[in-house]
Coordinates of C-alpha atoms and ligand atoms in Angstrom, one line a residue:
M20 CA -53.4 22.5 -23.2
A21 CA -51.2 21.8 -20.1
R22 CA -52.8 22.5 -16.7
E23 CA -51.6 25.6 -14.9
F24 CA -50.1 25.2 -11.5
T25 CA -50.3 28.5 -9.6
R26 CA -50.2 27.2 -6.1
V27 CA -49.1 23.8 -4.9
G28 CA -49.1 22.2 -1.4
V29 CA -46.4 20.4 0.4
V30 CA -47.2 18.1 3.3
G31 CA -44.5 17.3 5.7
L32 CA -41.4 19.6 5.8
G33 CA -38.8 17.1 6.9
T34 CA -35.7 16.1 5.0
M35 CA -37.5 16.0 1.6
G36 CA -40.5 18.2 2.1
A37 CA -38.5 21.3 3.0
G38 CA -36.4 20.7 -0.2
I39 CA -39.5 20.3 -2.4
V40 CA -40.9 23.5 -1.1
E41 CA -37.7 25.3 -2.0
V42 CA -37.8 23.7 -5.6
F43 CA -41.3 25.2 -6.2
A44 CA -40.7 28.5 -4.7
R45 CA -37.4 28.9 -6.5
N46 CA -39.3 28.4 -9.8
G47 CA -41.9 31.0 -9.1
V48 CA -44.7 28.7 -7.9
D49 CA -46.7 29.6 -4.7
V50 CA -46.5 27.1 -2.0
T51 CA -48.6 26.2 1.0
A52 CA -46.4 24.3 3.2
V53 CA -48.1 22.1 5.8
E54 CA -46.9 20.4 9.0
I55 CA -48.6 18.6 11.7
S56 CA -47.6 21.0 14.5
D57 CA -46.2 24.5 15.3
G58 CA -42.9 22.9 16.3
A59 CA -42.5 20.9 13.3
L60 CA -43.6 23.9 11.1
E61 CA -40.9 26.1 12.7
R62 CA -38.2 23.3 12.0
G63 CA -39.5 23.0 8.5
R64 CA -39.1 26.9 8.1
A65 CA -35.7 26.8 9.6
T66 CA -34.5 24.1 7.1
L67 CA -35.8 26.2 4.2
T68 CA -34.2 29.4 5.5
G69 CA -30.9 27.6 6.3
S70 CA -30.7 26.2 2.9
T71 CA -31.6 29.5 1.1
D72 CA -29.1 31.4 3.3
R73 CA -26.4 29.0 2.4
A74 CA -27.2 29.5 -1.3
V75 CA -26.9 33.2 -0.8
A76 CA -23.6 32.9 1.1
K77 CA -22.4 30.7 -1.8
G78 CA -23.4 33.4 -4.3
K79 CA -25.9 31.0 -5.9
L80 CA -28.9 33.1 -5.1
A81 CA -29.3 36.9 -4.8
E82 CA -30.5 38.2 -1.5
A83 CA -33.6 39.7 -3.2
E84 CA -34.3 36.3 -4.9
R85 CA -34.2 34.6 -1.5
D86 CA -36.7 37.1 -0.1
A87 CA -39.0 36.6 -3.2
L88 CA -38.7 32.8 -2.8
L89 CA -39.5 32.8 1.0
A90 CA -42.4 35.4 0.4
R91 CA -44.0 32.7 -2.0
V92 CA -44.3 30.2 0.9
D93 CA -47.2 30.2 3.2
F94 CA -46.5 28.1 6.3
R95 CA -49.5 26.3 7.9
V96 CA -50.4 23.7 10.4
G97 CA -53.1 21.3 9.2
L98 CA -54.3 19.9 5.9
H99 CA -57.4 22.2 5.7
A100 CA -55.0 25.0 4.5
L101 CA -54.8 23.1 1.1
H102 CA -58.3 23.8 0.0
D103 CA -57.2 26.0 -3.0
V104 CA -54.0 24.3 -4.4
D105 CA -53.8 22.8 -7.8
L106 CA -51.5 19.9 -6.7
V107 CA -50.3 18.5 -3.4
I108 CA -47.1 16.6 -2.8
E109 CA -47.0 14.6 0.3
A110 CA -43.7 13.9 2.1
V111 CA -44.6 12.5 5.4
P112 CA -42.9 9.4 7.0
E113 CA -42.7 6.3 4.8
H114 CA -45.8 4.5 6.5
L115 CA -48.7 3.2 4.2
D116 CA -51.4 3.7 6.9
L117 CA -50.3 7.3 7.6
K118 CA -50.1 8.1 3.9
Q119 CA -53.4 6.6 3.3
R120 CA -55.1 8.6 6.0
I121 CA -53.5 11.8 4.7
F122 CA -54.7 11.0 1.1
A123 CA -58.3 10.3 2.3
E124 CA -58.2 13.8 4.1
L125 CA -56.7 15.5 1.2
D126 CA -59.4 14.0 -1.1
R127 CA -62.0 15.8 1.2
V128 CA -60.2 19.0 1.5
C129 CA -58.7 19.7 -2.0
K130 CA -60.5 21.1 -5.1
P131 CA -62.0 18.1 -7.1
E132 CA -59.5 18.8 -10.0
A133 CA -56.5 19.0 -7.8
I134 CA -53.8 16.4 -8.4
L135 CA -52.6 14.4 -5.4
A136 CA -49.0 13.3 -5.5
T137 CA -46.9 11.2 -3.1
N138 CA -43.1 11.4 -2.6
T139 CA -43.0 7.9 -1.4
S140 CA -39.7 6.0 -2.2
S141 CA -41.0 2.5 -1.9
L142 CA -44.7 2.2 -1.0
S143 CA -47.3 1.4 -3.6
V144 CA -48.8 4.6 -5.1
T145 CA -51.7 2.4 -6.2
E146 CA -52.5 1.5 -2.6
I147 CA -52.2 5.1 -1.6
S148 CA -54.4 6.2 -4.4
V149 CA -57.4 4.0 -3.4
A150 CA -57.7 5.8 -0.1
T151 CA -59.2 8.6 -2.3
T152 CA -62.2 8.9 -4.6
R153 CA -59.9 10.1 -7.3
P154 CA -57.3 7.5 -7.9
N155 CA -57.0 8.6 -11.6
Q156 CA -55.5 11.9 -10.2
V157 CA -53.0 10.3 -7.9
I158 CA -49.5 10.0 -9.1
G159 CA -46.0 9.5 -7.7
I160 CA -43.6 12.5 -7.9
H161 CA -40.3 11.1 -6.4
F162 CA -37.7 13.7 -5.9
F163 CA -34.1 13.0 -4.8
N164 CA -32.2 14.1 -1.9
P165 CA -31.3 17.1 -1.7
A166 CA -34.3 18.0 -3.9
P167 CA -33.0 21.5 -4.9
V168 CA -29.8 19.9 -6.2
M169 CA -30.6 16.5 -7.8
K170 CA -31.9 16.8 -11.3
L171 CA -34.0 13.7 -11.5
V172 CA -37.7 13.1 -10.8
E173 CA -39.3 9.8 -11.1
V174 CA -42.9 10.2 -12.2
V175 CA -44.9 7.1 -11.1
R176 CA -48.0 6.3 -12.9
T177 CA -50.4 3.6 -11.6
V178 CA -52.6 1.7 -13.9
V179 CA -55.4 4.1 -13.1
T180 CA -53.5 7.4 -13.3
S181 CA -55.0 9.3 -16.2
A182 CA -52.7 10.2 -19.1
D183 CA -53.4 13.9 -19.0
V184 CA -52.3 13.9 -15.3
V185 CA -49.1 12.3 -16.3
A186 CA -48.5 14.7 -19.1
D187 CA -49.2 17.7 -16.8
V188 CA -46.9 16.5 -14.2
E189 CA -44.2 15.9 -16.8
A190 CA -44.6 19.4 -18.1
L191 CA -44.5 20.7 -14.5
C192 CA -41.2 18.8 -13.9
E193 CA -39.7 20.4 -16.9
R194 CA -40.8 23.8 -15.7
L195 CA -38.8 23.1 -12.5
G196 CA -35.7 22.4 -14.4
K197 CA -35.9 18.7 -13.6
V198 CA -35.4 15.7 -15.9
D199 CA -38.1 13.1 -15.4
V200 CA -38.4 9.5 -16.1
T201 CA -41.9 8.1 -16.1
I202 CA -42.4 4.5 -14.8
S203 CA -44.9 2.3 -13.5
D204 CA -45.6 1.4 -9.8
R205 CA -43.0 -1.0 -8.5
A206 CA -41.1 -1.0 -5.2
G207 CA -38.1 1.3 -5.1
F208 CA -39.0 2.5 -8.8
I209 CA -35.7 2.7 -10.7
A210 CA -33.1 4.4 -8.5
N211 CA -34.0 3.1 -5.0
A212 CA -34.4 -0.4 -6.4
L213 CA -30.8 -0.3 -7.5
L214 CA -29.5 1.8 -4.6
F215 CA -30.8 0.3 -1.4
G216 CA -29.5 -3.2 -1.9
Y217 CA -26.1 -1.5 -2.2
L218 CA -26.6 0.7 0.8
N219 CA -27.8 -2.1 3.0
H220 CA -24.9 -4.3 2.0
A221 CA -22.5 -1.5 3.0
V222 CA -24.3 -1.4 6.4
G223 CA -23.8 -5.1 6.7
M224 CA -20.0 -4.7 6.0
F225 CA -19.7 -2.2 8.6
E226 CA -21.7 -4.2 11.1
A227 CA -19.6 -7.2 10.3
R228 CA -16.4 -5.0 11.0
Y229 CA -15.3 -5.9 7.6
A230 CA -14.0 -2.4 7.2
T231 CA -14.5 1.0 9.0
R232 CA -17.1 3.5 8.1
E233 CA -14.4 5.9 6.8
D234 CA -12.8 3.1 4.6
I235 CA -16.1 1.9 3.2
D236 CA -17.1 5.5 2.2
A237 CA -13.7 6.4 0.8
A238 CA -13.6 3.1 -1.2
M239 CA -16.8 3.9 -3.0
K240 CA -16.1 7.7 -3.4
L241 CA -12.6 7.2 -4.7
G242 CA -13.0 3.8 -6.4
C243 CA -16.3 4.6 -8.3
G244 CA -16.2 8.4 -8.3
L245 CA -19.5 8.6 -6.2
P246 CA -20.3 12.0 -4.6
M247 CA -20.5 10.4 -1.1
G248 CA -20.0 7.0 0.4
P249 CA -22.9 4.7 1.3
L250 CA -22.8 5.3 5.1
A251 CA -22.6 9.1 4.7
L252 CA -25.6 8.8 2.2
M253 CA -27.5 6.7 4.7
D254 CA -27.0 9.6 7.3
L255 CA -28.3 12.1 4.6
I256 CA -31.4 10.0 3.7
G257 CA -32.1 9.5 7.5
L258 CA -31.9 5.9 9.0
D259 CA -35.5 5.8 9.9
T260 CA -36.6 6.6 6.4
A261 CA -33.9 4.2 5.0
Y262 CA -35.1 1.4 7.3
E263 CA -38.8 1.9 6.1
I264 CA -37.8 1.9 2.5
L265 CA -35.8 -1.3 2.9
D266 CA -38.5 -2.9 4.8
T267 CA -41.1 -2.1 2.3
M268 CA -38.9 -3.2 -0.6
Y269 CA -38.2 -6.4 1.1
R270 CA -42.0 -7.1 1.6
R271 CA -43.1 -5.8 -1.9
G272 CA -40.0 -6.7 -3.9
G273 CA -40.0 -10.4 -3.7
R274 CA -38.4 -10.8 -0.3
D275 CA -34.8 -10.4 -1.5
R276 CA -32.7 -10.9 1.5
R277 CA -30.4 -8.1 0.5
H278 CA -33.2 -5.7 1.3
A279 CA -34.0 -7.1 4.8
P280 CA -32.7 -4.2 6.8
A281 CA -29.4 -4.8 8.5
P282 CA -30.1 -5.4 12.2
L283 CA -27.8 -2.5 13.2
L284 CA -30.2 0.0 11.4
K285 CA -33.1 -1.0 13.6
Q286 CA -30.9 -0.6 16.6
M287 CA -29.6 2.7 15.6
V288 CA -33.2 4.0 14.7
T289 CA -34.4 2.8 18.1
A290 CA -31.5 4.6 19.9
G291 CA -32.5 7.9 18.0
L292 CA -29.4 7.9 15.8
L293 CA -31.2 8.9 12.7
G294 CA -28.4 10.5 10.6
R295 CA -27.8 14.2 10.0
K296 CA -31.2 15.2 11.0
S297 CA -30.7 14.0 14.7
G298 CA -27.0 14.9 14.7
R299 CA -25.7 11.4 14.9
G300 CA -25.9 8.3 12.7
F301 CA -23.0 6.5 11.3
Y302 CA -21.1 9.8 11.8
T303 CA -21.4 12.5 14.3
Y304 CA -22.5 16.0 13.1
E305 CA -21.8 19.5 14.5
R306 CA -25.5 19.8 15.5
P307 CA -28.8 18.3 14.3
G308 CA -29.3 19.1 10.6
S309 CA -25.7 20.2 10.0
P310 CA -23.7 18.6 7.2
K311 CA -20.5 19.1 9.1
V312 CA -18.9 15.8 10.5
V313 CA -17.1 16.2 13.7
P314 CA -14.8 13.6 15.3
D315 CA -16.0 11.1 17.8
E316 CA -14.8 7.9 19.4
Y317 CA -14.7 6.0 16.1
T318 CA -12.6 8.7 14.3
P319 CA -9.4 7.0 13.1
L320 CA -6.1 8.3 14.5
A321 CA -4.2 10.8 12.2
A322 CA -2.3 9.0 9.6
D323 CA 1.1 9.5 11.3
A324 CA 0.0 8.2 14.6
A325 CA -1.4 5.2 13.2
L326 CA 1.6 4.5 11.1
A327 CA 3.7 4.5 14.3
D328 CA 2.5 1.1 15.1
G329 CA 5.2 -1.1 13.7
A330 CA 5.5 -0.2 10.0
R331 CA 8.7 -1.6 8.5
A332 CA 11.0 0.6 6.5
I333 CA 10.7 0.2 2.8
A334 CA 13.2 1.6 0.4
K335 CA 13.4 -0.8 -2.4
V336 CA 10.4 -2.3 -4.1
G337 CA 10.1 -5.3 -6.6
V338 CA 7.2 -5.3 -9.1
V339 CA 6.6 -8.6 -11.0
G340 CA 4.5 -8.6 -14.0
S341 CA 4.5 -6.8 -17.5
G342 CA 0.8 -5.9 -18.0
T343 CA -1.3 -2.6 -17.5
M344 CA -1.4 -2.8 -13.8
A345 CA 2.4 -3.7 -13.4
T346 CA 3.3 -0.9 -15.7
G347 CA 1.2 1.7 -13.8
I348 CA 2.4 0.4 -10.4
I349 CA 6.1 0.7 -11.4
E350 CA 5.6 4.3 -12.3
V351 CA 3.7 5.1 -9.1
F352 CA 6.5 3.6 -7.0
A353 CA 9.3 5.4 -8.9
K354 CA 7.6 8.7 -8.8
A355 CA 7.1 8.3 -5.0
G356 CA 10.9 8.0 -4.5
Y357 CA 11.2 4.2 -4.1
E358 CA 14.0 2.3 -5.8
V359 CA 12.1 -0.1 -8.1
V360 CA 13.2 -3.4 -9.6
S361 CA 10.9 -4.5 -12.4
V362 CA 10.9 -8.2 -13.1
T363 CA 9.2 -9.5 -16.3
R364 CA 9.5 -12.8 -18.2
G365 CA 12.1 -11.7 -20.7
A366 CA 14.1 -8.7 -22.1
E367 CA 11.6 -8.1 -24.8
K368 CA 8.7 -7.6 -22.2
S369 CA 11.0 -5.4 -20.0
A370 CA 11.7 -3.2 -23.1
K371 CA 8.0 -2.9 -23.7
V372 CA 7.1 -2.0 -20.1
C373 CA 10.0 0.4 -20.0
E374 CA 8.7 2.1 -23.1
A375 CA 5.2 2.3 -21.6
V376 CA 6.5 3.8 -18.3
K377 CA 8.4 6.4 -20.3
T378 CA 5.5 7.3 -22.5
S379 CA 3.3 7.7 -19.4
L380 CA 5.9 9.9 -17.6
N381 CA 6.4 12.0 -20.7
K382 CA 2.7 12.6 -20.8
G383 CA 2.9 14.0 -17.3
V384 CA 5.7 16.3 -18.4
V385 CA 3.6 17.5 -21.3
R386 CA 0.6 18.1 -19.2
G387 CA 2.8 20.1 -16.8
K388 CA 2.4 17.7 -13.9
L389 CA 6.0 16.4 -13.7
S390 CA 9.2 18.3 -14.3
E391 CA 11.9 16.8 -16.7
T392 CA 14.1 16.4 -13.7
D393 CA 11.7 14.4 -11.7
R394 CA 10.8 12.2 -14.8
D395 CA 14.5 11.4 -15.2
A396 CA 15.0 10.8 -11.5
A397 CA 12.0 8.5 -11.5
L398 CA 13.4 6.6 -14.6
G399 CA 16.8 6.5 -12.9
R400 CA 15.3 4.7 -9.9
I401 CA 14.0 1.7 -12.0
T402 CA 16.1 -1.2 -12.8
W403 CA 14.8 -3.8 -15.4
S404 CA 15.2 -7.4 -14.9
A405 CA 14.0 -10.8 -16.2
T406 CA 14.8 -12.8 -13.2
L407 CA 13.3 -13.1 -9.7
E408 CA 16.7 -13.6 -8.3
H409 CA 17.1 -9.8 -8.4
L410 CA 14.4 -9.6 -5.7
A411 CA 16.7 -10.9 -3.1
D412 CA 17.3 -7.6 -1.4
V413 CA 14.0 -5.6 -2.0
D414 CA 11.7 -4.8 1.1
L415 CA 8.5 -5.1 -0.7
V416 CA 7.3 -7.2 -3.7
V417 CA 4.1 -6.2 -5.5
E418 CA 2.9 -9.0 -7.7
A419 CA 0.7 -8.1 -10.7
V420 CA 0.9 -11.1 -13.0
I421 CA -2.0 -12.9 -14.7
E422 CA -5.2 -13.5 -12.7
E423 CA -4.7 -17.3 -12.3
L424 CA -4.3 -18.9 -8.9
S425 CA -1.8 -21.5 -9.9
V426 CA 0.5 -18.9 -11.5
K427 CA 0.3 -16.6 -8.5
K428 CA 0.9 -19.5 -6.0
A429 CA 4.0 -20.8 -8.0
L430 CA 5.3 -17.2 -8.0
F431 CA 4.9 -16.7 -4.3
A432 CA 6.5 -20.0 -3.5
S433 CA 9.5 -18.8 -5.6
L434 CA 9.5 -15.4 -3.9
D435 CA 9.5 -17.2 -0.5
E436 CA 12.7 -19.0 -1.5
I437 CA 14.5 -15.9 -3.0
C438 CA 13.4 -12.8 -0.8
K439 CA 15.1 -12.0 2.4
P440 CA 13.2 -12.4 5.7
G441 CA 10.9 -9.5 6.8
V442 CA 9.9 -8.6 3.2
V443 CA 6.3 -7.7 2.7
L444 CA 4.8 -9.8 -0.1
A445 CA 1.8 -8.2 -1.8
T446 CA -0.5 -9.4 -4.5
T447 CA -2.7 -7.1 -6.6
T448 CA -5.3 -9.7 -7.3
S449 CA -8.9 -8.3 -7.6
S450 CA -10.8 -11.6 -7.3
L451 CA -8.6 -14.5 -5.9
P452 CA -8.5 -15.1 -2.2
V453 CA -5.3 -13.6 -0.8
I454 CA -5.0 -16.4 1.8
D455 CA -4.5 -18.9 -1.0
V456 CA -1.5 -17.0 -2.3
A457 CA -0.1 -16.4 1.2
M458 CA -0.3 -20.2 2.1
A459 CA 2.0 -20.9 -0.9
T460 CA 4.7 -19.4 1.2
Q461 CA 6.1 -20.3 4.6
R462 CA 5.5 -16.7 5.7
P463 CA 1.8 -15.9 5.4
A464 CA 2.0 -13.2 8.1
D465 CA 4.0 -11.1 5.7
V466 CA 1.5 -11.3 2.8
V467 CA -1.1 -8.7 2.1
G468 CA -3.3 -7.7 -0.8
L469 CA -2.6 -4.3 -2.4
H470 CA -5.5 -3.8 -4.8
F471 CA -4.7 -0.9 -7.1
F472 CA -7.3 0.5 -9.5
N473 CA -6.8 1.1 -13.2
P474 CA -5.1 3.3 -14.2
A475 CA -2.8 3.1 -11.2
P476 CA -1.0 6.4 -11.6
I477 CA -4.3 8.2 -11.6
M478 CA -6.8 6.3 -9.3
P479 CA -6.3 7.5 -5.8
L480 CA -7.5 4.3 -4.1
V481 CA -5.7 1.1 -2.9
E482 CA -7.6 -1.6 -1.1
I483 CA -5.2 -3.2 1.5
V484 CA -6.5 -6.8 2.1
Q485 CA -5.7 -8.4 5.3
T486 CA -6.1 -12.2 5.5
I487 CA -6.7 -14.0 8.7
R488 CA -2.8 -14.6 8.9
T489 CA -1.7 -11.1 8.0
S490 CA 0.4 -9.5 10.8
A491 CA -0.4 -6.1 12.3
E492 CA 3.1 -5.1 11.2
T493 CA 2.6 -6.0 7.6
S494 CA -0.8 -4.2 7.5
A495 CA 0.8 -1.1 9.1
T496 CA 3.6 -1.2 6.4
A497 CA 1.0 -1.5 3.6
R498 CA -0.8 1.6 5.1
A499 CA 2.4 3.5 5.4
V500 CA 3.4 2.7 1.8
C501 CA 0.1 3.7 0.4
A502 CA 0.4 7.1 2.3
K503 CA 3.8 7.7 0.9
L504 CA 2.4 6.9 -2.5
G505 CA -0.1 9.7 -2.0
K506 CA -2.9 7.1 -2.2
T507 CA -5.9 6.5 0.1
G508 CA -5.3 3.0 1.6
V509 CA -8.6 1.4 2.8
V510 CA -8.2 -1.7 4.9
C511 CA -10.6 -4.7 4.5
G512 CA -10.9 -8.5 5.0
D513 CA -10.2 -11.1 2.5
R514 CA -13.6 -11.5 1.0
S515 CA -14.5 -11.8 -2.7
G516 CA -14.7 -8.4 -4.3
F517 CA -13.1 -6.6 -1.3
I518 CA -15.1 -3.4 -0.8
V519 CA -15.5 -1.8 -4.1
N520 CA -16.3 -4.7 -6.4
A521 CA -18.4 -6.4 -3.7
L522 CA -20.6 -3.3 -3.6
L523 CA -20.5 -2.2 -7.2
F524 CA -21.0 -5.4 -9.3
P525 CA -24.2 -6.6 -7.6
Y526 CA -25.7 -3.2 -8.4
L527 CA -24.7 -3.4 -12.0
N528 CA -26.2 -6.9 -12.2
D529 CA -29.5 -5.6 -10.7
A530 CA -29.6 -2.9 -13.4
V531 CA -29.2 -5.8 -15.9
K532 CA -32.1 -7.7 -14.3
M533 CA -34.2 -4.5 -14.3
L534 CA -33.6 -4.0 -18.0
E535 CA -34.3 -7.8 -18.6
A536 CA -37.7 -7.4 -16.8
S537 CA -38.5 -4.5 -19.2
Y538 CA -39.4 -2.2 -16.3
S539 CA -37.4 0.6 -17.9
T540 CA -35.0 1.3 -20.8
A541 CA -31.1 1.3 -20.6
D542 CA -31.2 5.1 -21.2
D543 CA -33.6 5.9 -18.4
I544 CA -31.8 3.7 -15.9
D545 CA -28.6 5.4 -16.8
Y546 CA -30.2 8.8 -16.3
A547 CA -31.9 7.8 -13.2
M548 CA -28.5 6.9 -11.5
K549 CA -26.6 9.8 -12.8
L550 CA -29.2 12.5 -12.2
G551 CA -30.8 11.0 -9.2
C552 CA -27.8 9.7 -7.3
G553 CA -24.9 11.6 -8.8
Y554 CA -23.2 8.6 -10.4
P555 CA -20.5 9.7 -13.0
M556 CA -21.8 7.0 -15.3
G557 CA -24.9 5.0 -15.5
P558 CA -24.8 1.3 -15.0
F559 CA -24.9 0.4 -18.7
E560 CA -22.4 3.0 -19.6
L561 CA -20.0 1.6 -17.0
L562 CA -20.7 -2.1 -18.0
D563 CA -19.8 -1.3 -21.5
V564 CA -16.5 0.4 -20.3
V565 CA -15.6 -2.4 -17.9
G566 CA -16.4 -5.1 -20.2
L567 CA -19.3 -7.5 -19.8
D568 CA -17.2 -10.5 -19.6
V569 CA -15.0 -9.0 -16.7
S570 CA -18.2 -8.0 -15.0
L571 CA -19.8 -11.4 -15.4
A572 CA -16.7 -13.1 -14.0
I573 CA -16.7 -10.9 -10.9
Q574 CA -20.4 -11.4 -10.3
R575 CA -19.9 -15.1 -10.6
E576 CA -17.1 -15.1 -8.0
L577 CA -19.3 -13.1 -5.7
Y578 CA -22.2 -15.4 -6.1
L579 CA -20.0 -18.5 -5.6
E580 CA -18.4 -17.2 -2.5
L581 CA -21.4 -15.7 -0.7
R582 CA -24.1 -17.9 -2.2
E583 CA -26.5 -15.0 -2.0
P584 CA -29.4 -15.8 -4.3
G585 CA -29.7 -12.1 -5.3
F586 CA -26.1 -12.2 -6.5
A587 CA -26.9 -14.8 -9.3
P588 CA -25.7 -13.3 -12.6
A589 CA -28.5 -11.8 -14.7
P590 CA -29.2 -14.3 -17.6
L591 CA -29.1 -11.4 -20.0
L592 CA -25.6 -10.5 -18.9
E593 CA -24.6 -14.2 -19.6
H594 CA -26.3 -14.3 -23.0
L595 CA -24.7 -11.0 -24.1
V596 CA -21.3 -12.4 -23.2
T597 CA -22.0 -15.7 -25.0
A598 CA -23.0 -13.7 -28.0
G599 CA -19.6 -11.9 -27.9
Y600 CA -21.2 -8.5 -27.0
L601 CA -18.5 -7.5 -24.5
G602 CA -18.9 -3.8 -24.5
R603 CA -16.7 -1.0 -26.0
K604 CA -13.8 -3.4 -26.6
S605 CA -15.9 -5.5 -29.0
G606 CA -17.8 -2.7 -30.5
R607 CA -21.0 -3.7 -28.9
G608 CA -22.4 -4.4 -25.4
F609 CA -25.6 -2.8 -24.1
R610 CA -25.1 -0.2 -26.8
D611 CA -23.7 -0.4 -30.3
H612 CA -20.4 1.6 -30.2
T613 CA -19.6 1.2 -33.9
R614 CA -22.1 3.7 -35.0
R615 CA -21.0 6.5 -32.6
Ligands
NAD723 N1 -35.0 11.1 2.8 C1 -34.8 10.8 1.5 O1 -33.7 10.8 1.1 C2 -35.9 10.6 0.6 C3 -35.7 10.7 -0.7 C4 -36.8 10.7 -1.7 C5 -38.1 10.4 -1.1 N2 -38.3 10.2 0.3 C6 -39.6 10.0 0.8 O2 -40.1 11.2 1.3 C7 -41.0 11.0 2.3 C8 -40.6 11.9 3.5 O3 -39.3 11.4 3.9 P1 -38.3 12.3 4.8 O4 -37.0 11.6 4.8 O5 -38.5 13.7 4.4 O6 -39.0 12.2 6.3 P2 -38.7 13.0 7.6 O7 -39.0 12.2 8.7 O8 -37.4 13.8 7.4 O9 -39.9 14.1 7.5 C9 -41.3 13.8 7.6 C10 -42.1 15.0 8.1 O10 -43.4 14.8 7.9 C11 -44.1 15.4 9.1 N3 -45.4 14.8 9.3 C12 -45.7 13.6 9.9 N4 -47.0 13.3 10.0 C13 -47.6 14.5 9.4 C14 -48.9 14.9 9.1 N5 -49.9 14.1 9.4 N6 -49.1 16.0 8.5 C15 -48.1 16.8 8.0 N7 -46.8 16.5 8.3 C16 -46.6 15.3 8.9 C17 -43.1 15.3 10.1 O11 -43.3 16.2 11.2 C18 -41.8 15.5 9.4 O12 -41.3 16.8 9.5 C19 -41.0 9.5 2.6 O13 -42.1 8.9 1.9 C20 -39.8 9.1 2.0 O14 -39.7 7.7 1.6 C21 -37.2 10.4 1.1

């Protein structure tokens, strides 16, 4: 029979501890909440009341329920208060020696049958357990931030954790309304092992001034549908905690350089910029603990002010290409009121693209998103051509032809001959260096990358890629155009993968390596990222949608350009591609799609 947990203890009421107390008390479990000092105890209490008051204000919790919840919590200073609990969860700072000391003390104070759990994100649960005389009753219960919201709990069993303790903790997670994945003791478990390389990489991009904090965060939110960008997430996690997690993962996880904390992190922690909890991290918050970002000296100027700096007037736009991207981009420009000249390689292709644009616009009408008049006006703005000469008088050209450098270079050389001076020439390449294309012309200062996402009419993001030759005017023009299209334009440098793919694909590749190492299953890894980190799809679901061949090609490019050993494509990914398992499009990838 499963063990009864009538009273539990939580040690440390910081970012995680206060949330964990709330989870238990909300589910009818009495909690003894312990801190190190009166001041820290009061801060913990304030976090809990703040969070429950917000839930009441949002109508998610009745006042009486809040009062009952708070009445279940006994706030105390000192571990001795935990003598009668059935389970303790420790959530003190991420230092092995501190945790070991606390576990040794808990072992002395707690009932012999009590389970001792750690919420560590990266330390060895095994090493923590051996500080006690009951390592078989020590387990990892890793909640996600914010604990009351995120559904996932990683249950970490060591080689000595007894099976009934694991089963009892799993049953407890279910009672708390959580979904658990049970795994063995490895640095970062599932979610953090996949998340922190990505977060650290994003910090590195910011540190290298590759893009602004707002643009990095907007790119990942809008390009990947994540609930928050990586820098905002670092602020939520706490930069001191994030630093310790990275440092431990680096040392325990095979000294992968991608986990070596970005130097900026250490500086920020030393300077007391810890994120939300201290009121300032990558962003500035209204006050310590507040989720509300307020403007500071790095906040970009309002869009119109920024656009005043030299953007050229654009009225007529040429779009070259006849594939999915070109079709979507034609529609986007025409709907936004631009005159569009579509150029394909022949009348037949033009007719096909024209049909596709019409079908898509009609769908908008059927869904009530577009009036018939607006549809007809948009179509009326497009002219169809099979010759580049028709681009002689456009103000902007967007190239969306096949992803082959020689083809793009030849096209840009032709555009250079045909187009009038002052035209902005844009490429939608997702993987080729924009500078290579720019240097095929005599006017590299006018060349920029405009990386749209698929499907272009729907995806709100465009990466604006500046090469080292792109002029400020060209870049301002690109920003103004994106704004008029109703898209969020994020500006970045000309490096493989730009922002989104450079941050996304190594994470997907890491998930494949984790599967290959048999640490967990594709299902559990997908669950962990969706329920623990709020990803709209798990990595294997996404890989199957994107296509394994496409993913492998992008990962190879990243590896070749950056020579980062951790970016080497996972052998399993290569084998699946070789075997023709390309994902949904071939019926089978990581999962079999023919039987669903
Ligand atoms: N922040 C996250 O997003 C996150 C997510 C999951 C797990 N974790 C893990 O949770 C643990 C806590 O991290 P955090 O971010 O909540 O840290 P935090 O710094 O916000 O809070 C730690 C709390 O522990 C208290 N404390 C320190 N020494 C103590 C002692 N001897 N006795 C009692 N209380 C003591 C501190 O006063 C502080 O309130 C870490 O192991 C971390 O890796 C963090």
